[in-house]
Short mmCIF file of C-alpha atoms in Angstrom, two decimals:
data_model
loop_
_atom_site.label_atom_id
_atom_site.label_comp_id
_atom_site.label_asym_id
_atom_site.label_seq_id
_atom_site.Cartn_x
_atom_site.Cartn_y
_atom_site.Cartn_z
CA UNK A 1216 91.61 36.73 116.17
CA UNK A 1217 92.44 33.16 114.92
CA UNK A 1218 90.13 31.07 112.05
CA UNK A 1219 90.19 27.20 112.40
CA UNK A 1220 91.59 25.44 109.50
CA UNK A 1221 88.41 24.90 107.90
CA UNK A 1222 85.55 27.07 107.80
CA UNK A 1223 82.05 27.33 106.84
CA UNK A 1224 79.85 30.74 105.66
CA UNK A 1225 79.02 33.05 108.30
CA UNK A 1226 75.89 34.17 105.94
CA UNK A 1227 75.23 34.28 102.06
CA UNK A 1228 74.42 37.65 100.85
CA UNK A 1229 71.50 37.55 98.25
CA UNK A 1230 73.51 38.46 95.32
CA UNK A 1231 70.46 40.87 94.17
CA UNK A 1232 71.81 43.64 92.32
CA UNK A 1233 70.04 46.34 94.74
CA UNK A 1234 70.36 44.44 97.58
CA UNK A 1235 73.23 46.83 99.31
CA UNK A 1236 72.48 50.08 99.77
CA UNK A 1237 75.04 51.20 98.23
CA UNK A 1238 74.44 49.62 94.93
CA UNK A 1239 70.71 50.68 94.41
CA UNK A 1240 69.25 51.43 91.29
CA UNK A 1241 68.98 54.83 91.99
CA UNK A 1242 72.30 55.82 93.16
CA UNK A 1243 74.73 53.11 91.02
CA UNK A 1244 78.14 54.61 91.71
CA UNK A 1245 80.31 52.22 93.12
CA UNK A 1246 82.34 52.54 96.21
CA UNK A 1247 86.06 52.19 96.12
CA UNK A 1248 87.90 48.68 95.94
CA UNK A 1249 90.66 49.67 98.39
CA UNK A 1250 88.17 52.18 99.99
CA UNK A 1251 89.07 56.07 100.85
CA UNK A 1252 86.67 56.73 103.22
CA UNK A 1253 85.69 60.70 102.95
CA UNK A 1254 87.10 61.74 106.45
CA UNK A 1255 89.60 64.64 107.49
CA UNK A 1256 92.77 63.28 106.28
CA UNK A 1257 95.29 64.90 108.89
CA UNK A 1258 96.62 61.14 110.07
CA UNK A 1259 97.25 60.81 106.35
CA UNK A 1260 96.30 57.34 106.51
CA UNK A 1261 93.29 55.30 105.53
CA UNK A 1262 91.19 53.77 108.67
CA UNK A 1263 89.41 50.48 108.62
CA UNK A 1264 86.65 49.15 110.83
CA UNK A 1265 88.19 46.28 112.97
CA UNK A 1266 85.84 43.34 112.28
CA UNK A 1267 84.61 41.62 115.13
CA UNK A 1268 86.64 38.14 115.93
CA UNK A 1269 84.52 34.83 114.36
CA UNK A 1270 85.90 31.61 115.85
CA UNK A 1271 84.38 29.23 113.27
CA UNK A 1272 83.06 30.72 109.66
CA UNK A 1273 84.03 33.68 107.49
CA UNK A 1274 82.18 36.32 105.82
CA UNK A 1275 81.67 36.11 101.82
CA UNK A 1276 84.05 38.89 100.44
CA UNK A 1277 82.21 41.85 99.00
CA UNK A 1278 84.22 42.16 95.73
CA UNK A 1279 86.18 40.17 92.81
CA UNK A 1280 88.82 41.59 90.97
CA UNK A 1281 89.07 40.16 87.57
CA UNK A 1282 91.83 40.17 85.71
CA UNK A 1283 91.03 39.53 82.71
CA UNK A 1284 94.47 39.88 80.58
CA UNK A 1285 97.94 41.78 81.61
CA UNK A 1286 97.75 43.03 77.83
CA UNK A 1287 98.12 46.80 77.80
CA UNK A 1288 98.36 49.29 74.65
CA UNK A 1289 100.20 51.30 77.45
CA UNK A 1290 103.73 51.51 79.49
CA UNK A 1291 102.87 52.92 82.56
CA UNK A 1292 106.15 53.12 84.50
CA UNK A 1293 104.08 52.72 87.89
CA UNK A 1294 102.61 49.11 86.18
CA UNK A 1295 100.34 47.43 88.55
CA UNK A 1296 100.81 44.45 87.01
CA UNK A 1297 103.05 41.88 88.40
CA UNK A 1298 107.06 41.41 87.08
CA UNK A 1299 105.88 38.11 85.31
CA UNK A 1300 102.62 38.78 83.50
CA UNK A 1301 100.31 35.90 82.17
CA UNK A 1302 100.38 35.36 78.41
CA UNK A 1303 97.63 35.57 76.26
CA UNK A 1304 97.59 31.93 75.45
CA UNK A 1305 97.11 30.73 78.89
CA UNK A 1306 94.16 33.23 79.52
CA UNK A 1307 91.15 31.83 80.96
CA UNK A 1308 88.55 31.41 78.43
CA UNK A 1309 84.65 33.03 78.01
CA UNK A 1310 83.41 29.94 79.47
CA UNK A 1311 85.97 29.84 82.31
CA UNK A 1312 85.24 33.72 83.23
CA UNK A 1313 81.44 32.66 82.88
CA UNK A 1314 81.44 30.39 85.21
CA UNK A 1315 83.76 31.93 87.97
CA UNK A 1316 80.97 34.75 87.63
CA UNK A 1317 78.34 32.22 88.53
CA UNK A 1318 80.60 30.80 91.42
CA UNK A 1319 80.98 34.39 92.57
CA UNK A 1320 76.96 35.04 92.84
CA UNK A 1321 76.77 31.96 94.69
CA UNK A 1322 79.40 32.74 97.10
CA UNK A 1323 77.83 36.07 97.88
CA UNK A 1324 79.90 38.29 96.13
CA UNK A 1325 77.96 41.83 95.29
CA UNK A 1326 80.69 43.92 93.28
CA UNK A 1327 83.01 42.30 90.66
CA UNK A 1328 85.84 44.76 89.09
CA UNK A 1329 87.08 44.12 85.45
CA UNK A 1330 90.62 45.17 85.11
CA UNK A 1331 93.86 43.90 83.32
CA UNK A 1332 95.99 45.27 81.61
CA UNK A 1333 92.88 46.20 79.63
CA UNK A 1334 90.22 44.75 79.81
CA UNK A 1335 88.63 45.95 76.89
CA UNK A 1336 91.78 43.94 74.63
CA UNK A 1337 89.45 41.35 75.95
CA UNK A 1338 87.06 40.29 72.88
CA UNK A 1339 84.43 38.93 75.08
CA UNK A 1340 84.08 41.42 77.50
CA UNK A 1341 80.50 41.75 75.96
CA UNK A 1342 79.95 38.12 76.91
CA UNK A 1343 81.34 38.62 80.39
CA UNK A 1344 79.47 41.35 81.21
CA UNK A 1345 76.03 40.14 80.03
CA UNK A 1346 76.85 36.69 82.80
CA UNK A 1347 77.79 39.04 85.42
CA UNK A 1348 74.18 41.07 84.94
CA UNK A 1349 72.71 37.67 84.73
CA UNK A 1350 73.91 36.29 88.11
CA UNK A 1351 72.97 39.79 89.97
CA UNK A 1352 76.89 41.08 89.73
CA UNK A 1353 77.52 44.65 90.13
CA UNK A 1354 80.09 45.18 87.16
CA UNK A 1355 82.83 47.69 87.06
CA UNK A 1356 85.15 48.39 84.27
CA UNK A 1357 88.34 49.45 85.22
CA UNK A 1358 90.00 50.71 82.03
CA UNK A 1359 92.89 53.15 80.00
CA UNK A 1360 90.22 53.60 77.45
CA UNK A 1361 92.32 54.21 74.62
CA UNK A 1362 90.93 50.56 72.97
CA UNK A 1363 87.09 51.49 73.52
CA UNK A 1364 84.78 52.72 70.42
CA UNK A 1365 81.31 54.43 71.50
CA UNK A 1366 79.40 51.06 69.91
CA UNK A 1367 81.40 48.95 71.77
CA UNK A 1368 80.76 50.90 75.07
CA UNK A 1369 76.99 51.27 74.05
CA UNK A 1370 77.00 47.57 73.79
CA UNK A 1371 78.31 46.48 77.00
CA UNK A 1372 75.84 49.50 78.89
CA UNK A 1373 72.83 47.44 76.96
CA UNK A 1374 74.24 44.06 78.62
CA UNK A 1375 74.67 45.28 81.55
CA UNK A 1376 77.78 47.27 82.72
CA UNK A 1377 76.90 49.30 86.08
CA UNK A 1378 79.85 51.31 85.99
CA UNK A 1379 83.21 52.68 84.72
CA UNK A 1380 86.49 53.44 86.21
CA UNK A 1381 88.51 55.81 83.62
CA UNK A 1382 92.52 56.05 84.66
CA UNK A 1383 94.21 59.72 83.51
CA UNK A 1384 97.68 59.80 83.74
CA UNK A 1385 97.59 63.89 83.77
CA UNK A 1386 95.20 66.78 82.34
CA UNK A 1387 98.13 68.07 80.57
CA UNK A 1388 97.86 65.99 77.39
CA UNK A 1389 101.35 66.37 76.30
CA UNK A 1390 102.41 64.85 79.70
CA UNK A 1391 99.63 62.38 79.92
CA UNK A 1392 101.22 61.15 76.90
CA UNK A 1393 105.14 61.37 78.04
CA UNK A 1394 103.94 58.87 81.16
CA UNK A 1395 102.04 56.63 79.53
CA UNK A 1396 104.11 56.33 76.27
CA UNK A 1397 100.94 56.55 74.39
CA UNK A 1398 100.18 59.22 71.67
CA UNK A 1399 97.07 60.97 72.02
CA UNK A 1400 95.84 59.57 75.14
CA UNK A 1401 94.24 62.11 76.97
CA UNK A 1402 92.01 63.22 73.71
CA UNK A 1403 90.48 59.35 73.46
CA UNK A 1404 90.26 59.59 77.55
CA UNK A 1405 88.04 62.62 77.13
CA UNK A 1406 86.40 61.29 73.99
CA UNK A 1407 85.35 57.95 76.19
CA UNK A 1408 84.38 60.10 79.25
CA UNK A 1409 81.80 62.00 77.34
CA UNK A 1410 80.31 59.10 75.51
CA UNK A 1411 79.86 57.51 79.60
CA UNK A 1412 78.11 60.95 80.13
CA UNK A 1413 75.45 60.26 77.46
CA UNK A 1414 74.76 56.82 77.91
CA UNK A 1415 74.04 57.45 81.69
CA UNK A 1416 76.66 55.40 83.60
CA UNK A 1417 78.47 56.44 86.48
CA UNK A 1418 81.94 57.38 86.26
CA UNK A 1419 84.88 57.38 88.73
CA UNK A 1420 88.19 59.00 87.44
CA UNK A 1421 91.51 57.51 88.69
CA UNK A 1422 94.65 59.62 89.09
CA UNK A 1423 97.63 58.15 89.85
CA UNK A 1424 100.15 60.69 91.56
CA UNK A 1425 104.07 61.22 91.52
CA UNK A 1426 106.24 63.81 91.54
CA UNK A 1427 105.69 63.85 87.50
CA UNK A 1428 102.13 65.11 87.68
CA UNK A 1429 101.73 66.27 91.02
CA UNK A 1430 101.89 70.33 90.71
CA UNK A 1431 98.84 69.52 87.96
CA UNK A 1432 96.60 68.15 91.09
CA UNK A 1433 94.29 71.24 90.67
CA UNK A 1434 93.59 70.56 86.69
CA UNK A 1435 92.72 67.01 87.43
CA UNK A 1436 90.24 67.68 89.58
CA UNK A 1437 88.77 70.26 86.90
CA UNK A 1438 89.21 67.43 84.48
CA UNK A 1439 87.15 65.17 86.66
CA UNK A 1440 84.44 67.57 86.78
CA UNK A 1441 84.33 68.55 83.38
CA UNK A 1442 83.87 64.53 82.64
CA UNK A 1443 80.73 64.26 84.56
CA UNK A 1444 82.30 61.97 87.46
CA UNK A 1445 80.94 61.29 90.57
CA UNK A 1446 83.99 60.24 91.84
CA UNK A 1447 87.47 61.27 91.95
CA UNK A 1448 90.70 58.67 93.33
CA UNK A 1449 93.59 60.58 93.90
CA UNK A 1450 95.68 57.73 94.53
CA UNK A 1451 99.49 58.76 95.21
CA UNK A 1452 101.66 55.85 93.32
CA UNK A 1453 102.10 52.65 95.79
CA UNK A 1454 105.73 50.90 95.11
CA UNK A 1455 105.54 47.49 94.63
CA UNK A 1456 106.58 45.59 91.83
CA UNK A 1457 107.42 47.77 88.28
CA UNK A 1458 106.75 51.15 90.07
CA UNK A 1459 109.40 49.80 92.50
CA UNK A 1460 111.93 50.28 89.99
CA UNK A 1461 110.48 54.00 89.04
CA UNK A 1462 110.76 54.90 92.91
CA UNK A 1463 113.37 57.69 92.46
CA UNK A 1464 111.59 58.71 88.89
CA UNK A 1465 108.08 59.11 90.57
CA UNK A 1466 108.52 60.01 94.30
CA UNK A 1467 107.21 63.23 95.56
CA UNK A 1468 108.57 65.38 98.26
CA UNK A 1469 107.02 65.65 101.51
CA UNK A 1470 106.19 69.30 100.77
CA UNK A 1471 104.59 68.48 97.61
CA UNK A 1472 102.47 65.64 98.98
CA UNK A 1473 101.27 67.99 102.47
CA UNK A 1474 100.14 70.40 99.80
CA UNK A 1475 98.09 67.83 98.04
CA UNK A 1476 96.59 66.88 101.49
CA UNK A 1477 95.43 70.72 101.35
CA UNK A 1478 94.25 70.42 97.64
CA UNK A 1479 92.04 67.43 98.31
CA UNK A 1480 90.56 68.74 102.00
CA UNK A 1481 89.52 72.04 99.95
CA UNK A 1482 87.87 70.53 96.71
CA UNK A 1483 86.14 68.12 98.92
CA UNK A 1484 84.34 70.74 101.13
CA UNK A 1485 84.12 72.96 97.94
CA UNK A 1486 82.39 70.14 96.01
CA UNK A 1487 80.32 68.28 98.67
CA UNK A 1488 77.61 66.59 96.86
CA UNK A 1489 79.15 66.91 93.52
CA UNK A 1490 82.14 64.88 93.62
CA UNK A 1491 83.58 62.56 96.22
CA UNK A 1492 87.11 62.06 96.78
CA UNK A 1493 89.03 58.83 97.61
CA UNK A 1494 92.51 59.90 98.92
CA UNK A 1495 95.43 57.10 98.64
CA UNK A 1496 98.48 58.45 100.36
CA UNK A 1497 101.95 57.30 99.57
CA UNK A 1498 103.21 54.79 102.16
CA UNK A 1499 106.53 56.20 102.69
CA UNK A 1500 104.68 59.30 104.10
CA UNK A 1501 102.13 57.97 106.48
CA UNK A 1502 102.18 57.25 109.62
CA UNK A 1503 100.51 53.76 110.19
CA UNK A 1504 100.63 51.28 106.95
CA UNK A 1505 97.10 50.40 105.14
CA UNK A 1506 95.78 47.89 105.61
CA UNK A 1507 96.14 45.16 102.89
CA UNK A 1508 92.96 44.75 100.92
CA UNK A 1509 91.01 45.56 104.05
CA UNK A 1510 92.70 42.25 105.78
CA UNK A 1511 94.16 39.47 104.20
CA UNK A 1512 91.35 37.13 103.19
CA UNK A 1513 88.75 39.19 104.63
CA UNK A 1514 87.04 41.29 101.84
CA UNK A 1515 88.58 40.98 98.19
CA UNK A 1516 89.62 38.23 95.68
CA UNK A 1517 91.63 38.91 92.76
CA UNK A 1518 91.46 36.10 89.83
CA UNK A 1519 94.68 36.44 87.63
CA UNK A 1520 94.46 36.14 83.32
CA UNK A 1521 95.35 32.34 83.67
CA UNK A 1522 92.95 31.71 87.02
CA UNK A 1523 95.15 31.44 89.90
CA UNK A 1524 93.28 33.44 93.01
CA UNK A 1525 95.03 35.43 95.15
CA UNK A 1526 94.20 37.08 98.33
CA UNK A 1527 96.02 40.70 97.33
CA UNK A 1528 97.03 41.75 94.09
CA UNK A 1529 100.61 41.45 94.63
CA UNK A 1530 100.48 38.44 96.71
CA UNK A 1531 102.26 35.98 93.85
CA UNK A 1532 105.75 38.21 94.90
CA UNK A 1533 105.68 36.22 98.11
CA UNK A 1534 107.89 33.15 98.11
CA UNK A 1535 106.52 29.65 99.57
CA UNK A 1536 102.69 30.50 99.03
CA UNK A 1537 100.57 28.17 96.98
CA UNK A 1538 97.90 29.56 95.01
CA UNK A 1539 94.83 27.34 93.81
CA UNK A 1540 93.27 28.06 90.32
CA UNK A 1541 89.59 28.45 89.53
CA UNK A 1542 90.13 25.63 86.43
CA UNK A 1543 90.60 22.67 89.42
CA UNK A 1544 89.04 24.15 92.66
CA UNK A 1545 85.84 25.97 93.39
CA UNK A 1546 85.86 29.40 94.29
CA UNK A 1547 84.23 28.99 98.01
CA UNK A 1548 86.43 26.11 98.82
CA UNK A 1549 89.38 28.54 97.78
CA UNK A 1550 88.04 31.36 99.81
CA UNK A 1551 87.42 28.91 102.60
CA UNK A 1552 90.29 26.70 102.94
CA UNK A 1553 92.52 27.78 100.52
CA UNK A 1554 96.03 27.67 102.06
CA UNK A 1555 97.44 31.39 100.48
CA UNK A 1556 94.15 32.74 102.03
CA UNK A 1557 95.06 31.02 105.13
CA UNK A 1558 98.41 32.19 105.50
CA UNK A 1559 98.20 35.79 107.33
CA UNK A 1560 94.37 35.60 107.77
CA UNK A 1561 93.45 36.93 111.49
CA UNK A 1562 96.33 38.09 113.61
CA UNK A 1563 98.03 34.62 115.03
CA UNK A 1564 100.58 34.75 111.86
CA UNK A 1565 101.71 38.44 113.42
CA UNK A 1566 105.02 38.99 115.28
CA UNK A 1567 105.56 41.80 117.95
CA UNK A 1568 104.84 44.84 117.73
CA UNK A 1569 101.88 44.16 115.86
CA UNK A 1570 101.02 41.01 118.05
CA UNK A 1571 100.53 43.53 121.13
CA UNK A 1572 99.17 46.67 119.18
CA UNK A 1573 96.02 48.33 119.46
CA UNK A 1574 95.98 48.72 115.86
CA UNK A 1575 96.21 44.79 114.77
CA UNK A 1576 92.69 44.14 113.68
CA UNK A 1577 92.62 47.77 112.10
CA UNK A 1578 95.83 47.88 109.47
CA UNK A 1579 96.84 44.29 110.49
CA UNK A 1580 100.59 45.40 109.97
CA UNK A 1581 99.95 46.48 106.79
CA UNK A 1582 101.56 45.21 103.24
CA UNK A 1583 103.01 41.70 103.78
CA UNK A 1584 103.89 42.12 99.87
CA UNK A 1585 106.08 45.13 101.36
CA UNK A 1586 107.25 43.81 104.45
CA UNK A 1587 108.70 40.70 102.70
CA UNK A 1588 110.24 43.04 99.43
CA UNK A 1589 112.11 45.30 101.98
CA UNK A 1590 112.63 43.10 105.11
CA UNK A 1591 112.38 39.94 103.68
CA UNK A 1592 110.07 38.65 106.37
CA UNK A 1593 106.61 38.84 104.49
CA UNK A 1594 105.32 38.37 108.75
CA UNK A 1595 107.83 41.61 109.83
CA UNK A 1596 105.91 45.05 110.63
CA UNK A 1597 105.37 46.57 107.33
CA UNK A 1598 108.38 49.53 107.61
CA UNK A 1599 105.46 52.27 106.53
CA UNK A 1600 104.11 51.73 110.26
CA UNK A 1601 105.98 53.99 112.92
CA UNK A 1602 106.64 51.34 115.22
CA UNK A 1603 108.83 49.53 112.71
CA UNK A 1604 112.48 49.59 113.77
CA UNK A 1605 112.87 50.17 109.66
CA UNK A 1606 110.23 52.59 109.65
CA UNK A 1607 112.91 55.73 109.61
CA UNK A 1608 115.19 54.30 107.13
CA UNK A 1609 112.26 53.71 104.92
CA UNK A 1610 111.05 57.69 105.19
CA UNK A 1611 114.93 58.71 104.76
CA UNK A 1612 115.08 56.79 101.45
CA UNK A 1613 111.96 59.23 99.96
CA UNK A 1614 113.47 61.96 101.22
CA UNK A 1615 116.58 61.55 99.53
CA UNK A 1616 115.37 60.13 96.38
CA UNK A 1617 112.71 62.96 95.96
CA UNK A 1618 115.19 65.82 96.91
CA UNK A 1619 117.28 64.76 93.53
CA UNK A 1620 116.77 65.37 89.96
CA UNK A 1621 113.99 62.39 88.58
CA UNK A 1622 115.58 59.90 86.39
CA UNK A 1623 114.19 58.62 83.17
CA UNK A 1624 111.56 56.50 83.41
CA UNK A 1625 111.90 52.72 83.04
CA UNK A 1626 108.57 52.04 80.93
CA UNK A 1627 106.59 48.97 80.90
CA UNK A 1628 107.28 47.02 77.71
CA UNK A 1629 109.01 43.50 76.60
CA UNK A 1630 112.22 44.09 75.16
CA UNK A 1631 113.68 47.28 76.64
CA UNK A 1632 113.07 50.69 78.73
CA UNK A 1633 112.41 53.30 75.94
CA UNK A 1634 109.00 54.01 75.29
CA UNK A 1635 107.40 52.65 71.83
CA UNK A 1636 104.73 55.49 70.61
CA UNK A 1637 101.52 54.43 69.46
CA UNK A 1638 98.72 56.01 67.96
CA UNK A 1639 95.35 56.29 69.85
#
């Protein structure tokens, strides 16, 4: 599939909040941002349905990930923020974010995901949520929860917040504190979960999984049920950015991973109609790579705190890409014609074995950022793919590192690698 340099939108989706069956007022649970269909996991790969080729137009993105800030009180060793984070003094203003939301609705975007860092560190979050509701956008707050109060959450709900996604580090309080380097975090998250339930908001629990909490997966599932979550994302760590620094401390063994497959499959069947599971596998144990954001520049846009618009969360790690900013270019124009979005959109950029592969419009050759980080060339096949010449070496790394004792975490904070303890 090849897309021409200048595109137009195939259609414009009406930005009505109930226009999508998934987002109706009766069932306000949020589809996952990355995908994670309810299906057997015997191949351990996220499957995407290939989109038909379109010669002269592009579909509007369904989702917009808004990184409101990179500020965060936690120090997680798998932090997904870029190595070079945006400072608070260059963050977009309230008015600029509000303009982004209105542009998103005009473009046909349906969902906005308010993320960070920790989005509740922004004092204007209520205003941003209100503008999203006024624009007809379905809003999802992705939060660690530790900065929230009940009063503030109620105000967010009153202003139109549709959904809360709450991250947890473990179901064991002591280990959760150790992982996040934040004392009392799990207790606070339990409080937030109770408030979400009281206010009638749908809740997704996000549980990043790794070798230092993986044995507690059954307890994590129980915790999600206790909190009243409608969806649980069991997300094995993806080893980009800061997580790559901690790969040896986080990588589970293959046996541990396979056990999580069994646990999730059993729980998915047992809790059918009660709890929806999204399961994200570690690339190192996958047969095929996951499609980057469902295909580069095809479904999701990402805006950094300073206003740069990215095709994927980690795209800034690729050298030579030019990223437009919402301060100087309209969102629709960036989506359709921005050079970063054009770079790996479609399939013409592919080399072998991707170019002739039957899966080229299913997984799109895998993650471009991972391909660059591990091979030095963003156009190479993602080593997560079994067809990559580097796949065997890639798997060997996981086997070796997971078999050794876990080293100490390198925590995500400015000024050193030892945790600074804070009180919730």
